[in-house]
PDB file of C-alpha atoms and ligand atoms in Angstrom:
ATOM      1  CA  MET A   1      -0.106   5.498 -14.175  1.00 94.00           C
ATOM      2  CA  LEU A   2      -2.997   3.164 -13.758  1.00 98.00           C
ATOM      3  CA  VAL A   3      -5.365   2.996 -10.789  1.00 98.00           C
ATOM      4  CA  VAL A   4      -6.711  -0.309  -9.626  1.00 98.00           C
ATOM      5  CA  TYR A   5     -10.140   0.212  -8.323  1.00 98.00           C
ATOM      6  CA  HIS A   6     -13.386  -1.774  -7.769  1.00 98.00           C
ATOM      7  CA  SER A   7     -16.724  -0.173  -7.021  1.00 98.00           C
ATOM      8  CA  ARG A   8     -17.213  -2.389  -4.062  1.00 98.00           C
ATOM      9  CA  TYR A   9     -14.470  -0.458  -2.183  1.00 98.00           C
ATOM     10  CA  VAL A  10     -17.088   2.119  -1.316  1.00 98.00           C
ATOM     11  CA  GLU A  11     -19.176  -0.364   0.628  1.00 98.00           C
ATOM     12  CA  ILE A  12     -19.120   0.257   4.438  1.00 98.00           C
ATOM     13  CA  TYR A  13     -17.949  -2.994   5.921  1.00 98.00           C
ATOM     14  CA  SER A  14     -17.012  -1.742   9.299  1.00 97.00           C
ATOM     15  CA  SER A  15     -17.441   1.020  11.909  1.00 97.00           C
ATOM     16  CA  ASP A  16     -13.710   1.939  11.678  1.00 98.00           C
ATOM     17  CA  PRO A  17     -12.190   5.120  10.148  1.00 98.00           C
ATOM     18  CA  ALA A  18     -10.724   3.253   7.194  1.00 98.00           C
ATOM     19  CA  SER A  19     -14.278   2.179   6.202  1.00 98.00           C
ATOM     20  CA  ALA A  20     -15.758   5.613   6.733  1.00 98.00           C
ATOM     21  CA  PRO A  21     -18.458   6.820   4.225  1.00 98.00           C
ATOM     22  CA  GLY A  22     -16.931   9.328   1.673  1.00 98.00           C
ATOM     23  CA  ARG A  23     -13.286   8.347   2.234  1.00 98.00           C
ATOM     24  CA  ILE A  24     -12.687   6.473  -0.995  1.00 98.00           C
ATOM     25  CA  GLU A  25     -14.962   8.942  -2.833  1.00 98.00           C
ATOM     26  CA  SER A  26     -12.742  11.819  -1.836  1.00 98.00           C
ATOM     27  CA  ILE A  27      -9.846  10.106  -3.598  1.00 98.00           C
ATOM     28  CA  LEU A  28     -11.899   9.099  -6.537  1.00 98.00           C
ATOM     29  CA  ASP A  29     -12.899  12.719  -6.955  1.00 97.00           C
ATOM     30  CA  GLU A  30      -9.343  13.694  -7.513  1.00 98.00           C
ATOM     31  CA  LEU A  31      -8.182  10.902  -9.819  1.00 98.00           C
ATOM     32  CA  LYS A  32     -11.093  10.006 -12.094  1.00 96.00           C
ATOM     33  CA  ALA A  33     -10.668  12.792 -14.608  1.00 95.00           C
ATOM     34  CA  SER A  34      -7.047  12.244 -15.294  1.00 95.00           C
ATOM     35  CA  LEU A  35      -6.164   8.555 -14.753  1.00 97.00           C
ATOM     36  CA  GLU A  36      -7.153   5.210 -16.307  1.00 97.00           C
ATOM     37  CA  PHE A  37      -8.793   2.676 -14.018  1.00 98.00           C
ATOM     38  CA  VAL A  38      -8.471  -1.123 -14.085  1.00 98.00           C
ATOM     39  CA  GLU A  39     -10.753  -3.541 -12.148  1.00 98.00           C
ATOM     40  CA  PRO A  40      -9.247  -6.231  -9.977  1.00 98.00           C
ATOM     41  CA  LYS A  41     -10.573  -9.635  -8.862  1.00 98.00           C
ATOM     42  CA  GLN A  42     -10.729 -11.032  -5.423  1.00 98.00           C
ATOM     43  CA  VAL A  43      -7.768 -13.158  -4.345  1.00 98.00           C
ATOM     44  CA  ASN A  44      -8.536 -16.871  -3.617  1.00 98.00           C
ATOM     45  CA  GLU A  45      -7.714 -18.599  -0.194  1.00 96.00           C
ATOM     46  CA  GLN A  46      -4.700 -20.161  -1.570  1.00 98.00           C
ATOM     47  CA  GLU A  47      -3.220 -16.746  -2.289  1.00 98.00           C
ATOM     48  CA  LEU A  48      -4.143 -15.636   1.353  1.00 98.00           C
ATOM     49  CA  MET A  49      -2.310 -18.722   2.614  1.00 98.00           C
ATOM     50  CA  LEU A  50       0.971 -17.470   1.037  1.00 98.00           C
ATOM     51  CA  VAL A  51       0.995 -15.015   3.934  1.00 98.00           C
ATOM     52  CA  HIS A  52      -1.779 -15.814   6.471  1.00 98.00           C
ATOM     53  CA  THR A  53      -2.638 -18.931   8.640  1.00 98.00           C
ATOM     54  CA  LEU A  54      -5.818 -20.723   8.225  1.00 98.00           C
ATOM     55  CA  ASP A  55      -6.996 -19.663  11.749  1.00 98.00           C
ATOM     56  CA  HIS A  56      -6.516 -16.107  10.711  1.00 98.00           C
ATOM     57  CA  ILE A  57      -8.374 -16.472   7.463  1.00 98.00           C
ATOM     58  CA  GLU A  58     -11.266 -18.266   9.346  1.00 98.00           C
ATOM     59  CA  HIS A  59     -11.382 -15.365  12.006  1.00 98.00           C
ATOM     60  CA  VAL A  60     -11.907 -12.767   9.304  1.00 98.00           C
ATOM     61  CA  LYS A  61     -14.291 -14.994   7.362  1.00 98.00           C
ATOM     62  CA  ALA A  62     -16.698 -14.819  10.372  1.00 97.00           C
ATOM     63  CA  HIS A  63     -17.694 -11.305   9.203  1.00 98.00           C
ATOM     64  CA  SER A  64     -18.692 -12.120   5.622  1.00 98.00           C
ATOM     65  CA  LEU A  65     -18.869  -8.569   4.170  1.00 98.00           C
ATOM     66  CA  THR A  66     -15.547  -7.637   5.620  1.00 98.00           C
ATOM     67  CA  PHE A  67     -14.091 -10.840   4.192  1.00 98.00           C
ATOM     68  CA  GLU A  68     -15.538 -10.167   0.776  1.00 98.00           C
ATOM     69  CA  ILE A  69     -14.072  -6.789   0.580  1.00 98.00           C
ATOM     70  CA  ALA A  70     -10.791  -7.721   2.072  1.00 98.00           C
ATOM     71  CA  LEU A  71     -10.469 -10.389  -0.464  1.00 98.00           C
ATOM     72  CA  LEU A  72     -11.063  -7.732  -3.108  1.00 98.00           C
ATOM     73  CA  ALA A  73      -8.485  -5.448  -1.559  1.00 98.00           C
ATOM     74  CA  ALA A  74      -5.624  -8.092  -1.694  1.00 98.00           C
ATOM     75  CA  GLY A  75      -6.689  -8.669  -5.235  1.00 98.00           C
ATOM     76  CA  GLY A  76      -6.299  -4.929  -5.958  1.00 99.00           C
ATOM     77  CA  ALA A  77      -2.796  -5.013  -4.500  1.00 99.00           C
ATOM     78  CA  THR A  78      -2.014  -8.198  -6.478  1.00 98.00           C
ATOM     79  CA  LYS A  79      -3.232  -6.599  -9.714  1.00 98.00           C
ATOM     80  CA  ALA A  80      -1.296  -3.352  -9.171  1.00 99.00           C
ATOM     81  CA  ALA A  81       1.900  -5.461  -8.569  1.00 98.00           C
ATOM     82  CA  GLU A  82       1.141  -7.403 -11.860  1.00 98.00           C
ATOM     83  CA  LEU A  83       0.757  -4.365 -13.761  1.00 98.00           C
ATOM     84  CA  ALA A  84       4.031  -2.824 -12.407  1.00 98.00           C
ATOM     85  CA  MET A  85       5.700  -5.913 -13.578  1.00 98.00           C
ATOM     86  CA  GLN A  86       4.393  -5.378 -17.041  1.00 98.00           C
ATOM     87  CA  GLY A  87       6.080  -1.847 -16.874  1.00 97.00           C
ATOM     88  CA  LYS A  88       3.035   0.029 -15.901  1.00 98.00           C
ATOM     89  CA  PRO A  89       3.330   1.978 -12.626  1.00 98.00           C
ATOM     90  CA  SER A  90      -0.020   1.558 -10.677  1.00 98.00           C
ATOM     91  CA  PHE A  91      -1.867   2.660  -7.560  1.00 98.00           C
ATOM     92  CA  ALA A  92      -4.269   0.334  -5.820  1.00 99.00           C
ATOM     93  CA  LEU A  93      -7.243   2.571  -4.478  1.00 98.00           C
ATOM     94  CA  ILE A  94      -8.222  -0.026  -2.055  1.00 98.00           C
ATOM     95  CA  ARG A  95      -9.663  -0.713   1.459  1.00 98.00           C
ATOM     96  CA  PRO A  96      -9.455  -2.279   4.049  1.00 98.00           C
ATOM     97  CA  PRO A  97      -5.785  -1.400   4.409  1.00 98.00           C
ATOM     98  CA  GLY A  98      -3.332  -4.241   5.203  1.00 98.00           C
ATOM     99  CA  HIS A  99       0.070  -3.202   7.007  1.00 98.00           C
ATOM    100  CA  HIS A 100      -1.066  -4.087  10.439  1.00 98.00           C
ATOM    101  CA  ALA A 101      -2.077  -7.576   9.390  1.00 98.00           C
ATOM    102  CA  SER A 102       0.384 -10.267  10.407  1.00 98.00           C
ATOM    103  CA  ARG A 103       0.481 -13.795   9.566  1.00 98.00           C
ATOM    104  CA  ASP A 104      -1.872 -14.918  12.352  1.00 98.00           C
ATOM    105  CA  SER A 105      -3.614 -11.758  13.618  1.00 98.00           C
ATOM    106  CA  SER A 106      -4.433  -8.142  12.567  1.00 98.00           C
ATOM    107  CA  TRP A 107      -5.493  -4.762  13.993  1.00 98.00           C
ATOM    108  CA  GLY A 108      -5.571  -1.036  13.106  1.00 98.00           C
ATOM    109  CA  PHE A 109      -8.378  -1.477  10.654  1.00 98.00           C
ATOM    110  CA  CYS A 110      -6.504  -4.142   8.653  1.00 98.00           C
ATOM    111  CA  PHE A 111      -7.407  -7.829   7.987  1.00 98.00           C
ATOM    112  CA  PHE A 112      -5.131  -9.259   5.334  1.00 98.00           C
ATOM    113  CA  ASN A 113      -1.801  -7.962   4.332  1.00 99.00           C
ATOM    114  CA  ASN A 114      -2.437  -6.653   0.823  1.00 99.00           C
ATOM    115  CA  VAL A 115       1.180  -5.717   0.043  1.00 99.00           C
ATOM    116  CA  ALA A 116       2.657  -8.890   1.428  1.00 98.00           C
ATOM    117  CA  ILE A 117       0.311 -11.008  -0.536  1.00 99.00           C
ATOM    118  CA  ALA A 118       1.192  -9.081  -3.649  1.00 98.00           C
ATOM    119  CA  ILE A 119       4.872  -9.590  -3.014  1.00 98.00           C
ATOM    120  CA  GLU A 120       4.688 -13.237  -2.127  1.00 98.00           C
ATOM    121  CA  LYS A 121       2.626 -14.095  -5.093  1.00 98.00           C
ATOM    122  CA  LEU A 122       5.264 -12.607  -7.458  1.00 98.00           C
ATOM    123  CA  ARG A 123       7.914 -14.505  -5.469  1.00 98.00           C
ATOM    124  CA  ILE A 124       6.227 -17.843  -5.661  1.00 97.00           C
ATOM    125  CA  GLU A 125       5.660 -17.448  -9.201  1.00 97.00           C
ATOM    126  CA  ARG A 126       9.397 -16.671  -9.457  1.00 97.00           C
ATOM    127  CA  LYS A 127       8.831 -13.510 -11.225  1.00 98.00           C
ATOM    128  CA  ILE A 128      11.041 -11.681  -8.584  1.00 98.00           C
ATOM    129  CA  SER A 129      13.255 -12.731  -5.773  1.00 96.00           C
ATOM    130  CA  LYS A 130      13.959  -9.502  -4.098  1.00 98.00           C
ATOM    131  CA  ALA A 131      11.612  -6.786  -3.182  1.00 98.00           C
ATOM    132  CA  VAL A 132      11.596  -3.598  -1.143  1.00 98.00           C
ATOM    133  CA  VAL A 133       8.652  -2.055   0.661  1.00 98.00           C
ATOM    134  CA  VAL A 134       8.648   1.546   1.669  1.00 98.00           C
ATOM    135  CA  ASP A 135       5.887   2.556   4.131  1.00 98.00           C
ATOM    136  CA  VAL A 136       4.995   6.154   4.115  1.00 98.00           C
ATOM    137  CA  ASP A 137       1.962   5.811   6.565  1.00 98.00           C
ATOM    138  CA  LEU A 138       2.092   7.468   9.835  1.00 98.00           C
ATOM    139  CA  HIS A 139       2.092   4.213  11.605  1.00 98.00           C
ATOM    140  CA  TYR A 140       4.745   1.482  11.531  1.00 98.00           C
ATOM    141  CA  GLY A 141       3.539  -1.516   9.485  1.00 98.00           C
ATOM    142  CA  ASP A 142       4.152  -4.008  12.099  1.00 98.00           C
ATOM    143  CA  GLY A 143       2.288  -6.711  10.089  1.00 98.00           C
ATOM    144  CA  THR A 144       4.389  -6.272   7.046  1.00 98.00           C
ATOM    145  CA  ALA A 145       7.643  -6.213   9.079  1.00 98.00           C
ATOM    146  CA  SER A 146       6.703  -9.329  10.914  1.00 98.00           C
ATOM    147  CA  ILE A 147       5.722 -11.163   7.834  1.00 98.00           C
ATOM    148  CA  PHE A 148       9.061 -10.559   6.170  1.00 98.00           C
ATOM    149  CA  ALA A 149      11.235 -10.602   9.332  1.00 98.00           C
ATOM    150  CA  GLN A 150      12.668 -14.062   8.301  1.00 96.00           C
ATOM    151  CA  SER A 151      12.874 -13.109   4.571  1.00 97.00           C
ATOM    152  CA  PRO A 152      16.160 -11.444   3.986  1.00 96.00           C
ATOM    153  CA  GLN A 153      15.079 -10.802   0.254  1.00 98.00           C
ATOM    154  CA  VAL A 154      12.387  -8.522   1.355  1.00 98.00           C
ATOM    155  CA  THR A 155      13.333  -5.281   2.895  1.00 98.00           C
ATOM    156  CA  TYR A 156      10.926  -3.152   4.758  1.00 98.00           C
ATOM    157  CA  PHE A 157      11.358   0.622   5.550  1.00 98.00           C
ATOM    158  CA  HIS A 158       9.261   3.127   7.553  1.00 98.00           C
ATOM    159  CA  PRO A 159      10.685   6.724   7.839  1.00 98.00           C
ATOM    160  CA  GLU A 160       9.862   8.367  11.037  1.00 95.00           C
ATOM    161  CA  GLY A 161      11.117  12.065  10.580  1.00 90.00           C
ATOM    162  CA  ALA A 162      10.350  14.587  13.402  1.00 93.00           C
ATOM    163  CA  SER A 163      10.047  17.356  10.785  1.00 97.00           C
ATOM    164  CA  ARG A 164       9.043  17.670   7.161  1.00 97.00           C
ATOM    165  CA  GLN A 165      12.745  18.008   6.168  1.00 97.00           C
ATOM    166  CA  SER A 166      14.041  15.254   8.392  1.00 98.00           C
ATOM    167  CA  TYR A 167      11.337  12.960   7.003  1.00 98.00           C
ATOM    168  CA  VAL A 168      12.396  13.569   3.473  1.00 98.00           C
ATOM    169  CA  ASP A 169      16.055  13.378   4.435  1.00 98.00           C
ATOM    170  CA  GLU A 170      15.534  10.051   6.102  1.00 98.00           C
ATOM    171  CA  LEU A 171      13.862   8.637   3.136  1.00 98.00           C
ATOM    172  CA  HIS A 172      16.516   9.960   0.870  1.00 98.00           C
ATOM    173  CA  ARG A 173      19.266   8.420   3.108  1.00 98.00           C
ATOM    174  CA  PHE A 174      17.526   4.957   2.870  1.00 98.00           C
ATOM    175  CA  LEU A 175      17.057   5.213  -0.936  1.00 98.00           C
ATOM    176  CA  SER A 176      20.709   6.107  -1.457  1.00 97.00           C
ATOM    177  CA  ILE A 177      22.145   3.101   0.409  1.00 97.00           C
ATOM    178  CA  PRO A 178      24.351   1.292  -2.241  1.00 94.00           C
ATOM    179  CA  ARG A 179      22.989  -2.188  -2.808  1.00 92.00           C
ATOM    180  CA  GLU A 180      21.890  -4.973  -5.375  1.00 94.00           C
ATOM    181  CA  PRO A 181      18.727  -4.196  -7.329  1.00 97.00           C
ATOM    182  CA  PHE A 182      15.370  -5.349  -6.302  1.00 98.00           C
ATOM    183  CA  GLY A 183      12.792  -7.015  -8.456  1.00 98.00           C
ATOM    184  CA  ILE A 184      10.010  -4.383  -7.602  1.00 98.00           C
ATOM    185  CA  LEU A 185       9.273  -1.436  -5.211  1.00 98.00           C
ATOM    186  CA  ALA A 186       5.968  -1.680  -3.217  1.00 99.00           C
ATOM    187  CA  VAL A 187       4.860   1.433  -1.425  1.00 99.00           C
ATOM    188  CA  SER A 188       2.471   1.261   1.532  1.00 99.00           C
ATOM    189  CA  ALA A 189       0.917   4.486   0.670  1.00 98.00           C
ATOM    190  CA  GLY A 190      -0.647   6.026   3.924  1.00 98.00           C
ATOM    191  CA  PHE A 191      -1.591   9.580   4.094  1.00 98.00           C
ATOM    192  CA  ASP A 192      -2.281  10.017   7.801  1.00 98.00           C
ATOM    193  CA  ARG A 193       1.025  11.890   8.372  1.00 98.00           C
ATOM    194  CA  HIS A 194      -0.402  14.958   6.546  1.00 98.00           C
ATOM    195  CA  GLU A 195      -0.393  18.249   8.457  1.00 98.00           C
ATOM    196  CA  HIS A 196      -4.226  18.111   8.695  1.00 98.00           C
ATOM    197  CA  ASP A 197      -4.544  14.331   9.521  1.00 98.00           C
ATOM    198  CA  TRP A 198      -3.531  12.396  12.662  1.00 98.00           C
ATOM    199  CA  GLY A 199       0.388  12.789  12.208  1.00 97.00           C
ATOM    200  CA  GLY A 200       0.181  16.612  11.701  1.00 97.00           C
ATOM    201  CA  LEU A 201       3.535  16.862   9.708  1.00 98.00           C
ATOM    202  CA  LEU A 202       3.609  16.726   5.966  1.00 98.00           C
ATOM    203  CA  LYS A 203       2.207  19.189   3.479  1.00 98.00           C
ATOM    204  CA  THR A 204       0.275  18.070   0.337  1.00 98.00           C
ATOM    205  CA  GLU A 205       3.261  19.009  -1.838  1.00 98.00           C
ATOM    206  CA  ASP A 206       5.595  16.741   0.244  1.00 98.00           C
ATOM    207  CA  TYR A 207       3.797  13.775  -1.070  1.00 98.00           C
ATOM    208  CA  TYR A 208       4.773  14.873  -4.723  1.00 98.00           C
ATOM    209  CA  THR A 209       8.430  14.958  -3.551  1.00 98.00           C
ATOM    210  CA  ILE A 210       8.053  11.516  -1.938  1.00 98.00           C
ATOM    211  CA  GLY A 211       6.507  10.058  -4.938  1.00 98.00           C
ATOM    212  CA  LYS A 212       9.202  11.591  -7.209  1.00 98.00           C
ATOM    213  CA  MET A 213      11.979  10.185  -5.032  1.00 98.00           C
ATOM    214  CA  LEU A 214      10.358   6.698  -4.999  1.00 98.00           C
ATOM    215  CA  LYS A 215       9.900   6.869  -8.817  1.00 98.00           C
ATOM    216  CA  GLU A 216      13.512   7.772  -9.367  1.00 98.00           C
ATOM    217  CA  PHE A 217      14.603   4.976  -6.949  1.00 98.00           C
ATOM    218  CA  ALA A 218      12.576   2.454  -8.882  1.00 98.00           C
ATOM    219  CA  GLU A 219      13.956   3.463 -12.142  1.00 98.00           C
ATOM    220  CA  ASP A 220      17.434   3.096 -10.752  1.00 97.00           C
ATOM    221  CA  LYS A 221      17.111   0.021  -8.632  1.00 98.00           C
ATOM    222  CA  CYS A 222      13.892  -1.816  -9.513  1.00 98.00           C
ATOM    223  CA  ASN A 223      13.992  -1.848 -13.308  1.00 97.00           C
ATOM    224  CA  ALA A 224      11.410   0.907 -12.875  1.00 98.00           C
ATOM    225  CA  ARG A 225       8.783  -1.596 -11.559  1.00 98.00           C
ATOM    226  CA  ARG A 226       6.710   0.235  -8.921  1.00 98.00           C
ATOM    227  CA  PHE A 227       3.358   0.095  -7.297  1.00 99.00           C
ATOM    228  CA  ALA A 228       1.547   1.908  -4.455  1.00 99.00           C
ATOM    229  CA  VAL A 229      -1.147   0.571  -2.340  1.00 99.00           C
ATOM    230  CA  LEU A 230      -3.467   2.713  -0.092  1.00 99.00           C
ATOM    231  CA  GLU A 231      -3.118   2.257   3.734  1.00 98.00           C
ATOM    232  CA  GLY A 232      -4.166   4.975   6.002  1.00 98.00           C
ATOM    233  CA  GLY A 233      -5.326   8.506   5.666  1.00 98.00           C
ATOM    234  CA  TYR A 234      -8.577   9.912   7.425  1.00 98.00           C
ATOM    235  CA  ASN A 235      -9.159  13.510   6.666  1.00 98.00           C
ATOM    236  CA  HIS A 236     -11.311  13.398   3.632  1.00 98.00           C
ATOM    237  CA  SER A 237     -10.716  17.154   2.798  1.00 98.00           C
ATOM    238  CA  VAL A 238      -7.051  16.680   2.056  1.00 98.00           C
ATOM    239  CA  LEU A 239      -6.870  12.877   1.394  1.00 98.00           C
ATOM    240  CA  GLY A 240      -7.568  12.949  -2.350  1.00 98.00           C
ATOM    241  CA  LYS A 241      -5.131  15.842  -2.929  1.00 98.00           C
ATOM    242  CA  SER A 242      -2.387  14.045  -1.194  1.00 98.00           C
ATOM    243  CA  VAL A 243      -2.965  10.912  -3.159  1.00 98.00           C
ATOM    244  CA  LYS A 244      -3.002  12.909  -6.476  1.00 98.00           C
ATOM    245  CA  ALA A 245       0.305  14.655  -5.321  1.00 98.00           C
ATOM    246  CA  LEU A 246       2.085  11.257  -4.537  1.00 98.00           C
ATOM    247  CA  LEU A 247       0.869   9.828  -7.905  1.00 98.00           C
ATOM    248  CA  ASP A 248       1.860  12.937  -9.867  1.00 98.00           C
ATOM    249  CA  GLY A 249       5.523  12.342  -8.643  1.00 98.00           C
ATOM    250  CA  PHE A 250       5.294   8.546  -8.734  1.00 98.00           C
ATOM    251  CA  GLY A 251       3.816   7.927 -12.178  1.00 96.00           C
TER     252      GLY A 251
HETATM  253 ZN1   ZN B   1      -1.765   4.852   9.539  1.00 70.73          ZN
END
């Protein structure tokens, strides 16, 4: 299990909760002793344009620090996807998050759709044709869903679950649907559904269960290729432990 991380992710680029001081550090504290780290590069504008309109790119560019860090976040997801293709499961410990970024707009602390850029880059390079995105963030990834709405080769799934058990059951049902294999599994890894975060539902150990289910699915249906990308998660006292639990199952 590799962690894709750049020291610039701790920079405070905005006043939103994803950019809060101490958030990335709370995850680093849990991962740095046991996992190997890899440094990504920024994506270029051509790579952004695999997913986003020029108007949207120019809009984000108006805030130069946000733009810089967002390019590096997309680069982190892209690097994680590349490593996954080489048979190395990986986690992009990045911000800003991306799943609320659509082609021509973004909201919810997101600017560019990190996961979508990573998948489209693999598809344009013809390394994969089909991909599946499982989004375990509290919030529906409207950006990711809209970007791939016209792409039947890319499946997007977001479990809702009203209880811990029904959440895991819903994910299990989705993963058990008989179908053709995918080229890769991308996980939009948000942790804001934790019982001590905004969603108030999942326990830390549930993230281990979820990670393990996703690993087994990838081994069965995606040639073991899998990567996860940080989305939400805002309670710094439990965030790092949730990430660690997910990766313990996923790696
Ligand atoms: Zn969220």
